[in-house]
mmCIF file with all atom_site columns, C-alpha atoms in Angstrom:
data_model
loop_
_atom_site.group_PDB
_atom_site.id
_atom_site.type_symbol
_atom_site.label_atom_id
_atom_site.label_alt_id
_atom_site.label_comp_id
_atom_site.label_asym_id
_atom_site.label_entity_id
_atom_site.label_seq_id
_atom_site.pdbx_PDB_ins_code
_atom_site.Cartn_x
_atom_site.Cartn_y
_atom_site.Cartn_z
_atom_site.occupancy
_atom_site.B_iso_or_equiv
_atom_site.pdbx_formal_charge
_atom_site.auth_seq_id
_atom_site.auth_comp_id
_atom_site.auth_asym_id
_atom_site.auth_atom_id
_atom_site.pdbx_PDB_model_num
ATOM 1   C CA . ASP A 1 1   ? -58.448 66.397 20.036  1.00 58.00 ? 1117 ASP A CA 1
ATOM 2   C CA . GLY A 1 2   ? -55.951 63.577 19.554  1.00 65.00 ? 1118 GLY A CA 1
ATOM 3   C CA . GLY A 1 3   ? -56.538 60.609 17.326  1.00 92.00 ? 1119 GLY A CA 1
ATOM 4   C CA . ILE A 1 4   ? -55.991 58.790 14.077  1.00 95.00 ? 1120 ILE A CA 1
ATOM 5   C CA . THR A 1 5   ? -57.668 59.888 10.883  1.00 96.00 ? 1121 THR A CA 1
ATOM 6   C CA . GLN A 1 6   ? -58.013 57.996 7.631   1.00 97.00 ? 1122 GLN A CA 1
ATOM 7   C CA . SER A 1 7   ? -59.231 59.263 4.323   1.00 94.00 ? 1123 SER A CA 1
ATOM 8   C CA . PRO A 1 8   ? -61.212 58.735 2.300   1.00 94.00 ? 1124 PRO A CA 1
ATOM 9   C CA . LYS A 1 9   ? -63.868 56.735 4.129   1.00 94.00 ? 1125 LYS A CA 1
ATOM 10  C CA . TYR A 1 10  ? -64.987 55.074 0.897   1.00 95.00 ? 1126 TYR A CA 1
ATOM 11  C CA . LEU A 1 11  ? -62.900 54.642 -2.246  1.00 93.00 ? 1127 LEU A CA 1
ATOM 12  C CA . PHE A 1 12  ? -63.778 53.153 -5.589  1.00 92.00 ? 1128 PHE A CA 1
ATOM 13  C CA . ARG A 1 13  ? -61.092 52.147 -8.022  1.00 90.00 ? 1129 ARG A CA 1
ATOM 14  C CA . LYS A 1 14  ? -61.021 50.749 -11.495 1.00 90.00 ? 1130 LYS A CA 1
ATOM 15  C CA . GLU A 1 15  ? -58.902 47.699 -12.150 1.00 88.00 ? 1131 GLU A CA 1
ATOM 16  C CA . GLY A 1 16  ? -55.351 48.601 -13.092 1.00 87.00 ? 1132 GLY A CA 1
ATOM 17  C CA . GLN A 1 17  ? -55.262 51.830 -11.108 1.00 90.00 ? 1133 GLN A CA 1
ATOM 18  C CA . ASN A 1 18  ? -53.046 52.608 -8.155  1.00 93.00 ? 1134 ASN A CA 1
ATOM 19  C CA . VAL A 1 19  ? -54.667 54.327 -5.185  1.00 94.00 ? 1135 VAL A CA 1
ATOM 20  C CA . THR A 1 20  ? -53.224 55.852 -2.034  1.00 96.00 ? 1136 THR A CA 1
ATOM 21  C CA . LEU A 1 21  ? -54.944 55.689 1.343   1.00 97.00 ? 1137 LEU A CA 1
ATOM 22  C CA . SER A 1 22  ? -54.122 58.362 3.869   1.00 97.00 ? 1138 SER A CA 1
ATOM 23  C CA . CYS A 1 23  ? -53.405 57.812 7.568   1.00 98.00 ? 1139 CYS A CA 1
ATOM 24  C CA . GLU A 1 24  ? -52.505 60.625 9.963   1.00 97.00 ? 1140 GLU A CA 1
ATOM 25  C CA . GLN A 1 25  ? -52.071 60.583 13.737  1.00 96.00 ? 1141 GLN A CA 1
ATOM 26  C CA . ASN A 1 26  ? -51.478 63.381 16.229  1.00 94.00 ? 1142 ASN A CA 1
ATOM 27  C CA . LEU A 1 27  ? -50.832 61.096 19.202  1.00 92.00 ? 1143 LEU A CA 1
ATOM 28  C CA . ASN A 1 28  ? -47.049 61.478 18.866  1.00 91.00 ? 1144 ASN A CA 1
ATOM 29  C CA . HIS A 1 29  ? -46.836 57.703 18.408  1.00 91.00 ? 1145 HIS A CA 1
ATOM 30  C CA . ASP A 1 30  ? -43.637 56.235 17.000  1.00 90.00 ? 1146 ASP A CA 1
ATOM 31  C CA . ALA A 1 31  ? -45.143 53.091 15.463  1.00 90.00 ? 1147 ALA A CA 1
ATOM 32  C CA . MET A 1 32  ? -47.800 52.860 12.762  1.00 93.00 ? 1148 MET A CA 1
ATOM 33  C CA . TYR A 1 33  ? -49.446 49.911 11.044  1.00 93.00 ? 1149 TYR A CA 1
ATOM 34  C CA . TRP A 1 34  ? -51.681 48.966 8.131   1.00 96.00 ? 1150 TRP A CA 1
ATOM 35  C CA . TYR A 1 35  ? -54.133 46.066 8.220   1.00 96.00 ? 1151 TYR A CA 1
ATOM 36  C CA . ARG A 1 36  ? -56.790 44.755 5.900   1.00 96.00 ? 1152 ARG A CA 1
ATOM 37  C CA . GLN A 1 37  ? -59.960 43.023 6.932   1.00 94.00 ? 1153 GLN A CA 1
ATOM 38  C CA . ASP A 1 38  ? -62.062 40.836 4.686   1.00 92.00 ? 1154 ASP A CA 1
ATOM 39  C CA . PRO A 1 39  ? -65.649 39.878 5.521   1.00 83.00 ? 1155 PRO A CA 1
ATOM 40  C CA . GLY A 1 40  ? -65.842 37.312 8.305   1.00 76.00 ? 1156 GLY A CA 1
ATOM 41  C CA . GLN A 1 41  ? -62.098 37.293 8.774   1.00 80.00 ? 1157 GLN A CA 1
ATOM 42  C CA . GLY A 1 42  ? -59.634 38.685 11.251  1.00 84.00 ? 1158 GLY A CA 1
ATOM 43  C CA . LEU A 1 43  ? -57.276 41.546 10.534  1.00 90.00 ? 1159 LEU A CA 1
ATOM 44  C CA . ARG A 1 44  ? -54.084 40.831 8.620   1.00 92.00 ? 1160 ARG A CA 1
ATOM 45  C CA . LEU A 1 45  ? -50.956 42.973 8.790   1.00 91.00 ? 1161 LEU A CA 1
ATOM 46  C CA . ILE A 1 46  ? -49.776 44.577 5.555   1.00 95.00 ? 1162 ILE A CA 1
ATOM 47  C CA . TYR A 1 47  ? -46.904 46.834 6.645   1.00 95.00 ? 1163 TYR A CA 1
ATOM 48  C CA . TYR A 1 48  ? -45.680 48.457 9.815   1.00 92.00 ? 1164 TYR A CA 1
ATOM 49  C CA . SER A 1 49  ? -43.237 51.189 10.736  1.00 92.00 ? 1165 SER A CA 1
ATOM 50  C CA . GLN A 1 50  ? -41.520 51.520 14.085  1.00 88.00 ? 1166 GLN A CA 1
ATOM 51  C CA . ILE A 1 51  ? -39.806 54.814 13.306  1.00 90.00 ? 1167 ILE A CA 1
ATOM 52  C CA . VAL A 1 52  ? -39.648 57.503 10.662  1.00 93.00 ? 1168 VAL A CA 1
ATOM 53  C CA . ASN A 1 53  ? -37.960 56.476 7.408   1.00 94.00 ? 1169 ASN A CA 1
ATOM 54  C CA . ASP A 1 54  ? -38.176 52.784 8.275   1.00 93.00 ? 1170 ASP A CA 1
ATOM 55  C CA . PHE A 1 55  ? -40.841 50.162 7.657   1.00 94.00 ? 1171 PHE A CA 1
ATOM 56  C CA . GLN A 1 56  ? -41.203 46.377 7.463   1.00 92.00 ? 1172 GLN A CA 1
ATOM 57  C CA . LYS A 1 57  ? -43.399 44.019 5.511   1.00 93.00 ? 1173 LYS A CA 1
ATOM 58  C CA . GLY A 1 58  ? -46.204 42.268 7.314   1.00 90.00 ? 1174 GLY A CA 1
ATOM 59  C CA . ASP A 1 59  ? -47.886 39.035 6.348   1.00 89.00 ? 1175 ASP A CA 1
ATOM 60  C CA . ILE A 1 60  ? -49.503 40.201 3.112   1.00 94.00 ? 1176 ILE A CA 1
ATOM 61  C CA . ALA A 1 61  ? -47.315 43.000 1.715   1.00 96.00 ? 1177 ALA A CA 1
ATOM 62  C CA . GLU A 1 62  ? -47.411 41.908 -1.936  1.00 96.00 ? 1178 GLU A CA 1
ATOM 63  C CA . GLY A 1 63  ? -49.111 44.501 -4.113  1.00 96.00 ? 1179 GLY A CA 1
ATOM 64  C CA . TYR A 1 64  ? -48.810 47.259 -1.515  1.00 97.00 ? 1180 TYR A CA 1
ATOM 65  C CA . SER A 1 65  ? -46.274 49.977 -0.793  1.00 97.00 ? 1181 SER A CA 1
ATOM 66  C CA . VAL A 1 66  ? -45.825 52.491 2.030   1.00 98.00 ? 1182 VAL A CA 1
ATOM 67  C CA . SER A 1 67  ? -43.683 55.437 3.050   1.00 97.00 ? 1183 SER A CA 1
ATOM 68  C CA . ARG A 1 68  ? -42.916 57.007 6.410   1.00 97.00 ? 1184 ARG A CA 1
ATOM 69  C CA . GLU A 1 69  ? -41.408 60.407 5.744   1.00 97.00 ? 1185 GLU A CA 1
ATOM 70  C CA . LYS A 1 70  ? -43.067 62.051 8.728   1.00 96.00 ? 1186 LYS A CA 1
ATOM 71  C CA . LYS A 1 71  ? -43.829 60.700 12.171  1.00 96.00 ? 1187 LYS A CA 1
ATOM 72  C CA . GLU A 1 72  ? -47.513 61.550 11.913  1.00 96.00 ? 1188 GLU A CA 1
ATOM 73  C CA . SER A 1 73  ? -48.163 60.136 8.450   1.00 98.00 ? 1189 SER A CA 1
ATOM 74  C CA . PHE A 1 74  ? -48.093 56.610 7.002   1.00 98.00 ? 1190 PHE A CA 1
ATOM 75  C CA . PRO A 1 75  ? -49.793 56.445 3.574   1.00 98.00 ? 1191 PRO A CA 1
ATOM 76  C CA . LEU A 1 76  ? -50.544 53.114 1.919   1.00 98.00 ? 1192 LEU A CA 1
ATOM 77  C CA . THR A 1 77  ? -50.560 52.665 -1.846  1.00 97.00 ? 1193 THR A CA 1
ATOM 78  C CA . VAL A 1 78  ? -52.571 49.803 -3.263  1.00 96.00 ? 1194 VAL A CA 1
ATOM 79  C CA . THR A 1 79  ? -51.003 49.007 -6.597  1.00 94.00 ? 1195 THR A CA 1
ATOM 80  C CA . SER A 1 80  ? -52.447 47.307 -9.636  1.00 88.00 ? 1196 SER A CA 1
ATOM 81  C CA . ALA A 1 81  ? -50.358 44.251 -8.688  1.00 87.00 ? 1197 ALA A CA 1
ATOM 82  C CA . GLN A 1 82  ? -52.650 43.567 -5.726  1.00 88.00 ? 1198 GLN A CA 1
ATOM 83  C CA . LYS A 1 83  ? -54.914 40.845 -7.089  1.00 87.00 ? 1199 LYS A CA 1
ATOM 84  C CA . ASN A 1 84  ? -57.851 41.229 -4.732  1.00 90.00 ? 1200 ASN A CA 1
ATOM 85  C CA . PRO A 1 85  ? -57.781 44.721 -3.235  1.00 93.00 ? 1201 PRO A CA 1
ATOM 86  C CA . THR A 1 86  ? -61.441 45.077 -2.276  1.00 94.00 ? 1202 THR A CA 1
ATOM 87  C CA . ALA A 1 87  ? -61.374 45.158 1.541   1.00 95.00 ? 1203 ALA A CA 1
ATOM 88  C CA . PHE A 1 88  ? -61.646 47.291 4.665   1.00 96.00 ? 1204 PHE A CA 1
ATOM 89  C CA . TYR A 1 89  ? -58.270 48.945 5.362   1.00 97.00 ? 1205 TYR A CA 1
ATOM 90  C CA . LEU A 1 90  ? -57.377 49.928 8.889   1.00 97.00 ? 1206 LEU A CA 1
ATOM 91  C CA . CYS A 1 91  ? -54.492 52.061 10.067  1.00 97.00 ? 1207 CYS A CA 1
ATOM 92  C CA . ALA A 1 92  ? -53.256 51.880 13.655  1.00 94.00 ? 1208 ALA A CA 1
ATOM 93  C CA . SER A 1 93  ? -50.580 53.451 15.808  1.00 93.00 ? 1209 SER A CA 1
ATOM 94  C CA . SER A 1 94  ? -48.866 52.716 19.088  1.00 88.00 ? 1210 SER A CA 1
ATOM 95  C CA . GLY A 1 95  ? -46.444 54.534 21.349  1.00 84.00 ? 1211 GLY A CA 1
ATOM 96  C CA . GLY A 1 96  ? -43.784 51.962 20.615  1.00 67.00 ? 1212 GLY A CA 1
ATOM 97  C CA . THR A 1 97  ? -43.253 48.234 20.357  1.00 63.00 ? 1213 THR A CA 1
ATOM 98  C CA . GLY A 1 98  ? -41.988 47.482 23.849  1.00 64.00 ? 1214 GLY A CA 1
ATOM 99  C CA . ARG A 1 99  ? -44.046 45.982 26.604  1.00 61.00 ? 1215 ARG A CA 1
ATOM 100 C CA . GLY A 1 100 ? -46.453 48.556 27.910  1.00 64.00 ? 1216 GLY A CA 1
ATOM 101 C CA . THR A 1 101 ? -46.302 50.716 24.798  1.00 69.00 ? 1217 THR A CA 1
ATOM 102 C CA . ASP A 1 102 ? -47.510 48.277 22.196  1.00 75.00 ? 1218 ASP A CA 1
ATOM 103 C CA . THR A 1 103 ? -51.238 48.875 22.603  1.00 83.00 ? 1219 THR A CA 1
ATOM 104 C CA . GLN A 1 104 ? -52.531 49.804 19.174  1.00 87.00 ? 1220 GLN A CA 1
ATOM 105 C CA . TYR A 1 105 ? -55.273 52.306 18.453  1.00 91.00 ? 1221 TYR A CA 1
ATOM 106 C CA . PHE A 1 106 ? -57.143 52.245 15.181  1.00 95.00 ? 1222 PHE A CA 1
ATOM 107 C CA . GLY A 1 107 ? -58.393 54.829 12.751  1.00 97.00 ? 1223 GLY A CA 1
ATOM 108 C CA . PRO A 1 108 ? -61.956 54.634 11.359  1.00 96.00 ? 1224 PRO A CA 1
ATOM 109 C CA . GLY A 1 109 ? -60.855 52.746 8.237   1.00 97.00 ? 1225 GLY A CA 1
ATOM 110 C CA . THR A 1 110 ? -61.200 53.082 4.483   1.00 97.00 ? 1226 THR A CA 1
ATOM 111 C CA . ARG A 1 111 ? -63.459 50.784 2.459   1.00 96.00 ? 1227 ARG A CA 1
ATOM 112 C CA . LEU A 1 112 ? -61.883 50.160 -0.927  1.00 95.00 ? 1228 LEU A CA 1
ATOM 113 C CA . THR A 1 113 ? -63.938 48.676 -3.728  1.00 94.00 ? 1229 THR A CA 1
ATOM 114 C CA . VAL A 1 114 ? -62.481 47.725 -7.080  1.00 90.00 ? 1230 VAL A CA 1
ATOM 115 C CA . LEU A 1 115 ? -64.997 48.029 -9.889  1.00 85.00 ? 1231 LEU A CA 1
ATOM 116 C CA . ARG B 2 1   ? -53.331 25.429 13.601  1.00 69.00 ? 1331 ARG B CA 1
ATOM 117 C CA . LYS B 2 2   ? -54.264 29.097 13.708  1.00 77.00 ? 1332 LYS B CA 1
ATOM 118 C CA . GLU B 2 3   ? -52.062 31.357 15.825  1.00 86.00 ? 1333 GLU B CA 1
ATOM 119 C CA . VAL B 2 4   ? -55.054 32.714 17.727  1.00 91.00 ? 1334 VAL B CA 1
ATOM 120 C CA . GLU B 2 5   ? -58.295 30.758 17.898  1.00 92.00 ? 1335 GLU B CA 1
ATOM 121 C CA . GLN B 2 6   ? -61.688 31.837 19.123  1.00 92.00 ? 1336 GLN B CA 1
ATOM 122 C CA . ASP B 2 7   ? -65.113 30.294 19.078  1.00 86.00 ? 1337 ASP B CA 1
ATOM 123 C CA . PRO B 2 8   ? -66.824 32.401 16.372  1.00 83.00 ? 1338 PRO B CA 1
ATOM 124 C CA . GLY B 2 9   ? -70.233 31.987 17.976  1.00 84.00 ? 1339 GLY B CA 1
ATOM 125 C CA . PRO B 2 10  ? -72.629 33.648 17.549  1.00 92.00 ? 1340 PRO B CA 1
ATOM 126 C CA . PHE B 2 11  ? -73.572 33.922 21.181  1.00 94.00 ? 1341 PHE B CA 1
ATOM 127 C CA . ASN B 2 12  ? -77.164 35.052 21.676  1.00 96.00 ? 1342 ASN B CA 1
ATOM 128 C CA . VAL B 2 13  ? -77.918 35.981 25.281  1.00 97.00 ? 1343 VAL B CA 1
ATOM 129 C CA . PRO B 2 14  ? -80.670 37.905 27.095  1.00 97.00 ? 1344 PRO B CA 1
ATOM 130 C CA . GLU B 2 15  ? -80.001 41.161 28.857  1.00 98.00 ? 1345 GLU B CA 1
ATOM 131 C CA . GLY B 2 16  ? -78.555 40.592 32.291  1.00 97.00 ? 1346 GLY B CA 1
ATOM 132 C CA . ALA B 2 17  ? -76.881 37.310 31.396  1.00 97.00 ? 1347 ALA B CA 1
ATOM 133 C CA . THR B 2 18  ? -73.270 36.438 32.073  1.00 97.00 ? 1348 THR B CA 1
ATOM 134 C CA . VAL B 2 19  ? -71.290 35.298 29.042  1.00 96.00 ? 1349 VAL B CA 1
ATOM 135 C CA . ALA B 2 20  ? -67.726 34.047 28.700  1.00 95.00 ? 1350 ALA B CA 1
ATOM 136 C CA . PHE B 2 21  ? -65.461 33.979 25.668  1.00 94.00 ? 1351 PHE B CA 1
ATOM 137 C CA . ASN B 2 22  ? -62.370 31.844 25.342  1.00 93.00 ? 1352 ASN B CA 1
ATOM 138 C CA . CYS B 2 23  ? -59.281 32.221 23.221  1.00 94.00 ? 1353 CYS B CA 1
ATOM 139 C CA . THR B 2 24  ? -56.181 30.083 22.745  1.00 95.00 ? 1354 THR B CA 1
ATOM 140 C CA . TYR B 2 25  ? -52.865 31.087 21.205  1.00 93.00 ? 1355 TYR B CA 1
ATOM 141 C CA . SER B 2 26  ? -50.191 28.851 19.766  1.00 90.00 ? 1356 SER B CA 1
ATOM 142 C CA . ASN B 2 27  ? -46.973 30.832 20.208  1.00 83.00 ? 1357 ASN B CA 1
ATOM 143 C CA . SER B 2 28  ? -45.517 30.617 23.709  1.00 81.00 ? 1358 SER B CA 1
ATOM 144 C CA . ALA B 2 29  ? -43.379 33.695 22.952  1.00 78.00 ? 1359 ALA B CA 1
ATOM 145 C CA . SER B 2 30  ? -46.484 35.858 22.926  1.00 76.00 ? 1360 SER B CA 1
ATOM 146 C CA . GLN B 2 31  ? -45.914 39.006 24.966  1.00 77.00 ? 1361 GLN B CA 1
ATOM 147 C CA . SER B 2 32  ? -49.036 41.091 25.304  1.00 85.00 ? 1362 SER B CA 1
ATOM 148 C CA . PHE B 2 33  ? -52.697 40.208 25.255  1.00 91.00 ? 1363 PHE B CA 1
ATOM 149 C CA . PHE B 2 34  ? -55.752 42.282 24.560  1.00 92.00 ? 1364 PHE B CA 1
ATOM 150 C CA . TRP B 2 35  ? -59.466 42.139 24.003  1.00 96.00 ? 1365 TRP B CA 1
ATOM 151 C CA . TYR B 2 36  ? -60.861 44.507 21.380  1.00 96.00 ? 1366 TYR B CA 1
ATOM 152 C CA . ARG B 2 37  ? -64.472 44.995 20.405  1.00 96.00 ? 1367 ARG B CA 1
ATOM 153 C CA . GLN B 2 38  ? -65.570 45.764 16.887  1.00 95.00 ? 1368 GLN B CA 1
ATOM 154 C CA . ASP B 2 39  ? -68.986 47.075 15.970  1.00 95.00 ? 1369 ASP B CA 1
ATOM 155 C CA . CYS B 2 40  ? -70.399 46.340 12.545  1.00 90.00 ? 1370 CYS B CA 1
ATOM 156 C CA . ARG B 2 41  ? -68.442 48.138 9.820   1.00 89.00 ? 1371 ARG B CA 1
ATOM 157 C CA . LYS B 2 42  ? -66.359 50.043 12.369  1.00 93.00 ? 1372 LYS B CA 1
ATOM 158 C CA . GLU B 2 43  ? -62.783 49.912 13.535  1.00 95.00 ? 1373 GLU B CA 1
ATOM 159 C CA . PRO B 2 44  ? -61.688 47.707 16.469  1.00 95.00 ? 1374 PRO B CA 1
ATOM 160 C CA . LYS B 2 45  ? -61.561 49.522 19.786  1.00 95.00 ? 1375 LYS B CA 1
ATOM 161 C CA . LEU B 2 46  ? -59.504 48.452 22.748  1.00 93.00 ? 1376 LEU B CA 1
ATOM 162 C CA . LEU B 2 47  ? -61.678 46.935 25.444  1.00 95.00 ? 1377 LEU B CA 1
ATOM 163 C CA . MET B 2 48  ? -58.970 45.919 27.868  1.00 93.00 ? 1378 MET B CA 1
ATOM 164 C CA . SER B 2 49  ? -55.438 44.624 28.163  1.00 89.00 ? 1379 SER B CA 1
ATOM 165 C CA . VAL B 2 50  ? -55.025 41.248 29.811  1.00 90.00 ? 1380 VAL B CA 1
ATOM 166 C CA . TYR B 2 51  ? -52.522 40.831 32.610  1.00 82.00 ? 1381 TYR B CA 1
ATOM 167 C CA . SER B 2 52  ? -51.111 37.665 34.136  1.00 82.00 ? 1382 SER B CA 1
ATOM 168 C CA . SER B 2 53  ? -52.812 38.373 37.451  1.00 83.00 ? 1383 SER B CA 1
ATOM 169 C CA . GLY B 2 54  ? -56.176 38.868 35.780  1.00 85.00 ? 1384 GLY B CA 1
ATOM 170 C CA . ASN B 2 55  ? -57.916 42.202 35.650  1.00 90.00 ? 1385 ASN B CA 1
ATOM 171 C CA . GLU B 2 56  ? -61.370 43.647 35.931  1.00 92.00 ? 1386 GLU B CA 1
ATOM 172 C CA . ASP B 2 57  ? -62.986 46.737 34.478  1.00 92.00 ? 1387 ASP B CA 1
ATOM 173 C CA . GLY B 2 58  ? -66.541 47.192 35.635  1.00 96.00 ? 1388 GLY B CA 1
ATOM 174 C CA . ARG B 2 59  ? -68.612 44.328 34.222  1.00 97.00 ? 1389 ARG B CA 1
ATOM 175 C CA . PHE B 2 60  ? -65.675 42.914 32.287  1.00 97.00 ? 1390 PHE B CA 1
ATOM 176 C CA . THR B 2 61  ? -63.088 40.484 33.654  1.00 96.00 ? 1391 THR B CA 1
ATOM 177 C CA . ALA B 2 62  ? -60.116 39.171 31.704  1.00 95.00 ? 1392 ALA B CA 1
ATOM 178 C CA . GLN B 2 63  ? -57.951 36.214 32.641  1.00 95.00 ? 1393 GLN B CA 1
ATOM 179 C CA . LEU B 2 64  ? -54.674 34.909 31.234  1.00 93.00 ? 1394 LEU B CA 1
ATOM 180 C CA . ASN B 2 65  ? -53.265 31.428 31.720  1.00 92.00 ? 1395 ASN B CA 1
ATOM 181 C CA . ARG B 2 66  ? -49.774 31.347 30.205  1.00 90.00 ? 1396 ARG B CA 1
ATOM 182 C CA . ALA B 2 67  ? -49.216 27.679 31.004  1.00 91.00 ? 1397 ALA B CA 1
ATOM 183 C CA . SER B 2 68  ? -52.290 26.689 29.003  1.00 92.00 ? 1398 SER B CA 1
ATOM 184 C CA . GLN B 2 69  ? -51.902 29.558 26.498  1.00 92.00 ? 1399 GLN B CA 1
ATOM 185 C CA . TYR B 2 70  ? -55.460 30.572 27.139  1.00 92.00 ? 1400 TYR B CA 1
ATOM 186 C CA . ILE B 2 71  ? -57.236 33.920 27.529  1.00 94.00 ? 1401 ILE B CA 1
ATOM 187 C CA . SER B 2 72  ? -60.787 34.538 28.644  1.00 95.00 ? 1402 SER B CA 1
ATOM 188 C CA . LEU B 2 73  ? -63.235 37.416 28.817  1.00 96.00 ? 1403 LEU B CA 1
ATOM 189 C CA . LEU B 2 74  ? -66.234 37.405 31.135  1.00 97.00 ? 1404 LEU B CA 1
ATOM 190 C CA . ILE B 2 75  ? -69.067 39.876 30.715  1.00 97.00 ? 1405 ILE B CA 1
ATOM 191 C CA . ARG B 2 76  ? -71.518 40.165 33.585  1.00 98.00 ? 1406 ARG B CA 1
ATOM 192 C CA . ASP B 2 77  ? -74.971 41.752 33.480  1.00 98.00 ? 1407 ASP B CA 1
ATOM 193 C CA . SER B 2 78  ? -74.974 41.978 29.673  1.00 98.00 ? 1408 SER B CA 1
ATOM 194 C CA . LYS B 2 79  ? -76.394 45.121 28.078  1.00 98.00 ? 1409 LYS B CA 1
ATOM 195 C CA . LEU B 2 80  ? -77.879 45.564 24.632  1.00 97.00 ? 1410 LEU B CA 1
ATOM 196 C CA . SER B 2 81  ? -74.916 47.840 23.872  1.00 97.00 ? 1411 SER B CA 1
ATOM 197 C CA . ASP B 2 82  ? -72.513 44.940 24.445  1.00 98.00 ? 1412 ASP B CA 1
ATOM 198 C CA . SER B 2 83  ? -73.614 43.447 21.113  1.00 97.00 ? 1413 SER B CA 1
ATOM 199 C CA . ALA B 2 84  ? -70.486 43.406 18.962  1.00 96.00 ? 1414 ALA B CA 1
ATOM 200 C CA . THR B 2 85  ? -67.680 41.166 17.758  1.00 95.00 ? 1415 THR B CA 1
ATOM 201 C CA . TYR B 2 86  ? -65.011 40.533 20.394  1.00 96.00 ? 1416 TYR B CA 1
ATOM 202 C CA . LEU B 2 87  ? -61.483 40.077 19.127  1.00 95.00 ? 1417 LEU B CA 1
ATOM 203 C CA . CYS B 2 88  ? -58.756 38.266 21.011  1.00 94.00 ? 1418 CYS B CA 1
ATOM 204 C CA . VAL B 2 89  ? -55.357 39.746 20.180  1.00 92.00 ? 1419 VAL B CA 1
ATOM 205 C CA . VAL B 2 90  ? -51.776 38.807 21.025  1.00 90.00 ? 1420 VAL B CA 1
ATOM 206 C CA . THR B 2 91  ? -48.374 40.264 20.198  1.00 84.00 ? 1421 THR B CA 1
ATOM 207 C CA . LEU B 2 92  ? -45.086 38.415 19.911  1.00 73.00 ? 1422 LEU B CA 1
ATOM 208 C CA . ARG B 2 93  ? -42.018 39.100 21.984  1.00 60.00 ? 1423 ARG B CA 1
ATOM 209 C CA . GLY B 2 94  ? -38.917 39.984 20.002  1.00 55.00 ? 1424 GLY B CA 1
ATOM 210 C CA . ALA B 2 95  ? -35.259 40.389 20.946  1.00 53.00 ? 1425 ALA B CA 1
ATOM 211 C CA . GLY B 2 96  ? -34.647 42.767 23.840  1.00 54.00 ? 1426 GLY B CA 1
ATOM 212 C CA . GLY B 2 97  ? -38.204 42.519 25.081  1.00 52.00 ? 1427 GLY B CA 1
ATOM 213 C CA . THR B 2 98  ? -39.665 44.489 22.216  1.00 52.00 ? 1428 THR B CA 1
ATOM 214 C CA . SER B 2 99  ? -42.544 43.113 20.279  1.00 52.00 ? 1429 SER B CA 1
ATOM 215 C CA . TYR B 2 100 ? -42.431 42.630 16.538  1.00 57.00 ? 1430 TYR B CA 1
ATOM 216 C CA . GLY B 2 101 ? -45.145 45.241 16.317  1.00 58.00 ? 1431 GLY B CA 1
ATOM 217 C CA . LYS B 2 102 ? -47.484 42.614 14.999  1.00 70.00 ? 1432 LYS B CA 1
ATOM 218 C CA . LEU B 2 103 ? -50.890 42.118 16.505  1.00 80.00 ? 1433 LEU B CA 1
ATOM 219 C CA . THR B 2 104 ? -52.254 38.694 15.699  1.00 87.00 ? 1434 THR B CA 1
ATOM 220 C CA . PHE B 2 105 ? -56.034 38.680 15.712  1.00 90.00 ? 1435 PHE B CA 1
ATOM 221 C CA . GLY B 2 106 ? -58.438 35.887 16.319  1.00 91.00 ? 1436 GLY B CA 1
ATOM 222 C CA . GLN B 2 107 ? -61.349 35.755 13.903  1.00 90.00 ? 1437 GLN B CA 1
ATOM 223 C CA . GLY B 2 108 ? -63.651 37.213 16.542  1.00 92.00 ? 1438 GLY B CA 1
ATOM 224 C CA . THR B 2 109 ? -66.634 36.046 18.558  1.00 93.00 ? 1439 THR B CA 1
ATOM 225 C CA . ILE B 2 110 ? -70.003 37.542 17.719  1.00 94.00 ? 1440 ILE B CA 1
ATOM 226 C CA . LEU B 2 111 ? -72.201 38.493 20.667  1.00 96.00 ? 1441 LEU B CA 1
ATOM 227 C CA . THR B 2 112 ? -75.825 39.499 20.380  1.00 96.00 ? 1442 THR B CA 1
ATOM 228 C CA . VAL B 2 113 ? -77.644 40.618 23.508  1.00 97.00 ? 1443 VAL B CA 1
ATOM 229 C CA . HIS B 2 114 ? -81.428 40.638 23.135  1.00 96.00 ? 1444 HIS B CA 1
ATOM 230 C CA . PRO B 2 115 ? -84.151 42.180 25.305  1.00 95.00 ? 1445 PRO B CA 1
#
């Protein structure tokens, strides 16, 4: 059963703590992405990776870090430097970034709340 | 000006109605176009890609006008289950025909279908 999984579904963090959100896909997709969504707003790109061991900053990368050591995994760390981390975090993947392969499919998301 | 603009609505329509959503994008280098739907507190799910010639999938019809930088979605014979937020999404064309891997989302249009 192919798809994208994210864990945990809900995460609570104290201020000053780093947390890591998991994203795994078994679709054999080359490209993976992280977005955040705030209430009433569209999705904003945090980081993306087009290939293993390579990734690029998106529009709002400050306070976040990622790694892409395996094709199927793209974890996101929310660091204490992120000033307003409470949000809905969505991971996505696509076959590639060329025309016809750039359709992105999303995981179920992680809701992060900073207490 | 926002890169992708949608009328946020909400649109409240009775079952069986026809409803149309519009979307404009500002970057003429945009490569691919999509409509996603997002249910409350869930991840976005691909509804349909949008092609230059226009395309139809059952009750849903999507149109693209590159000259006017305009995308539309028409839903015929609305069902209660169509109630959701509809997201207009574009990607940018990069060098060599690849995209930058960045989906740019509109803020979404809320649709409520009532009995």
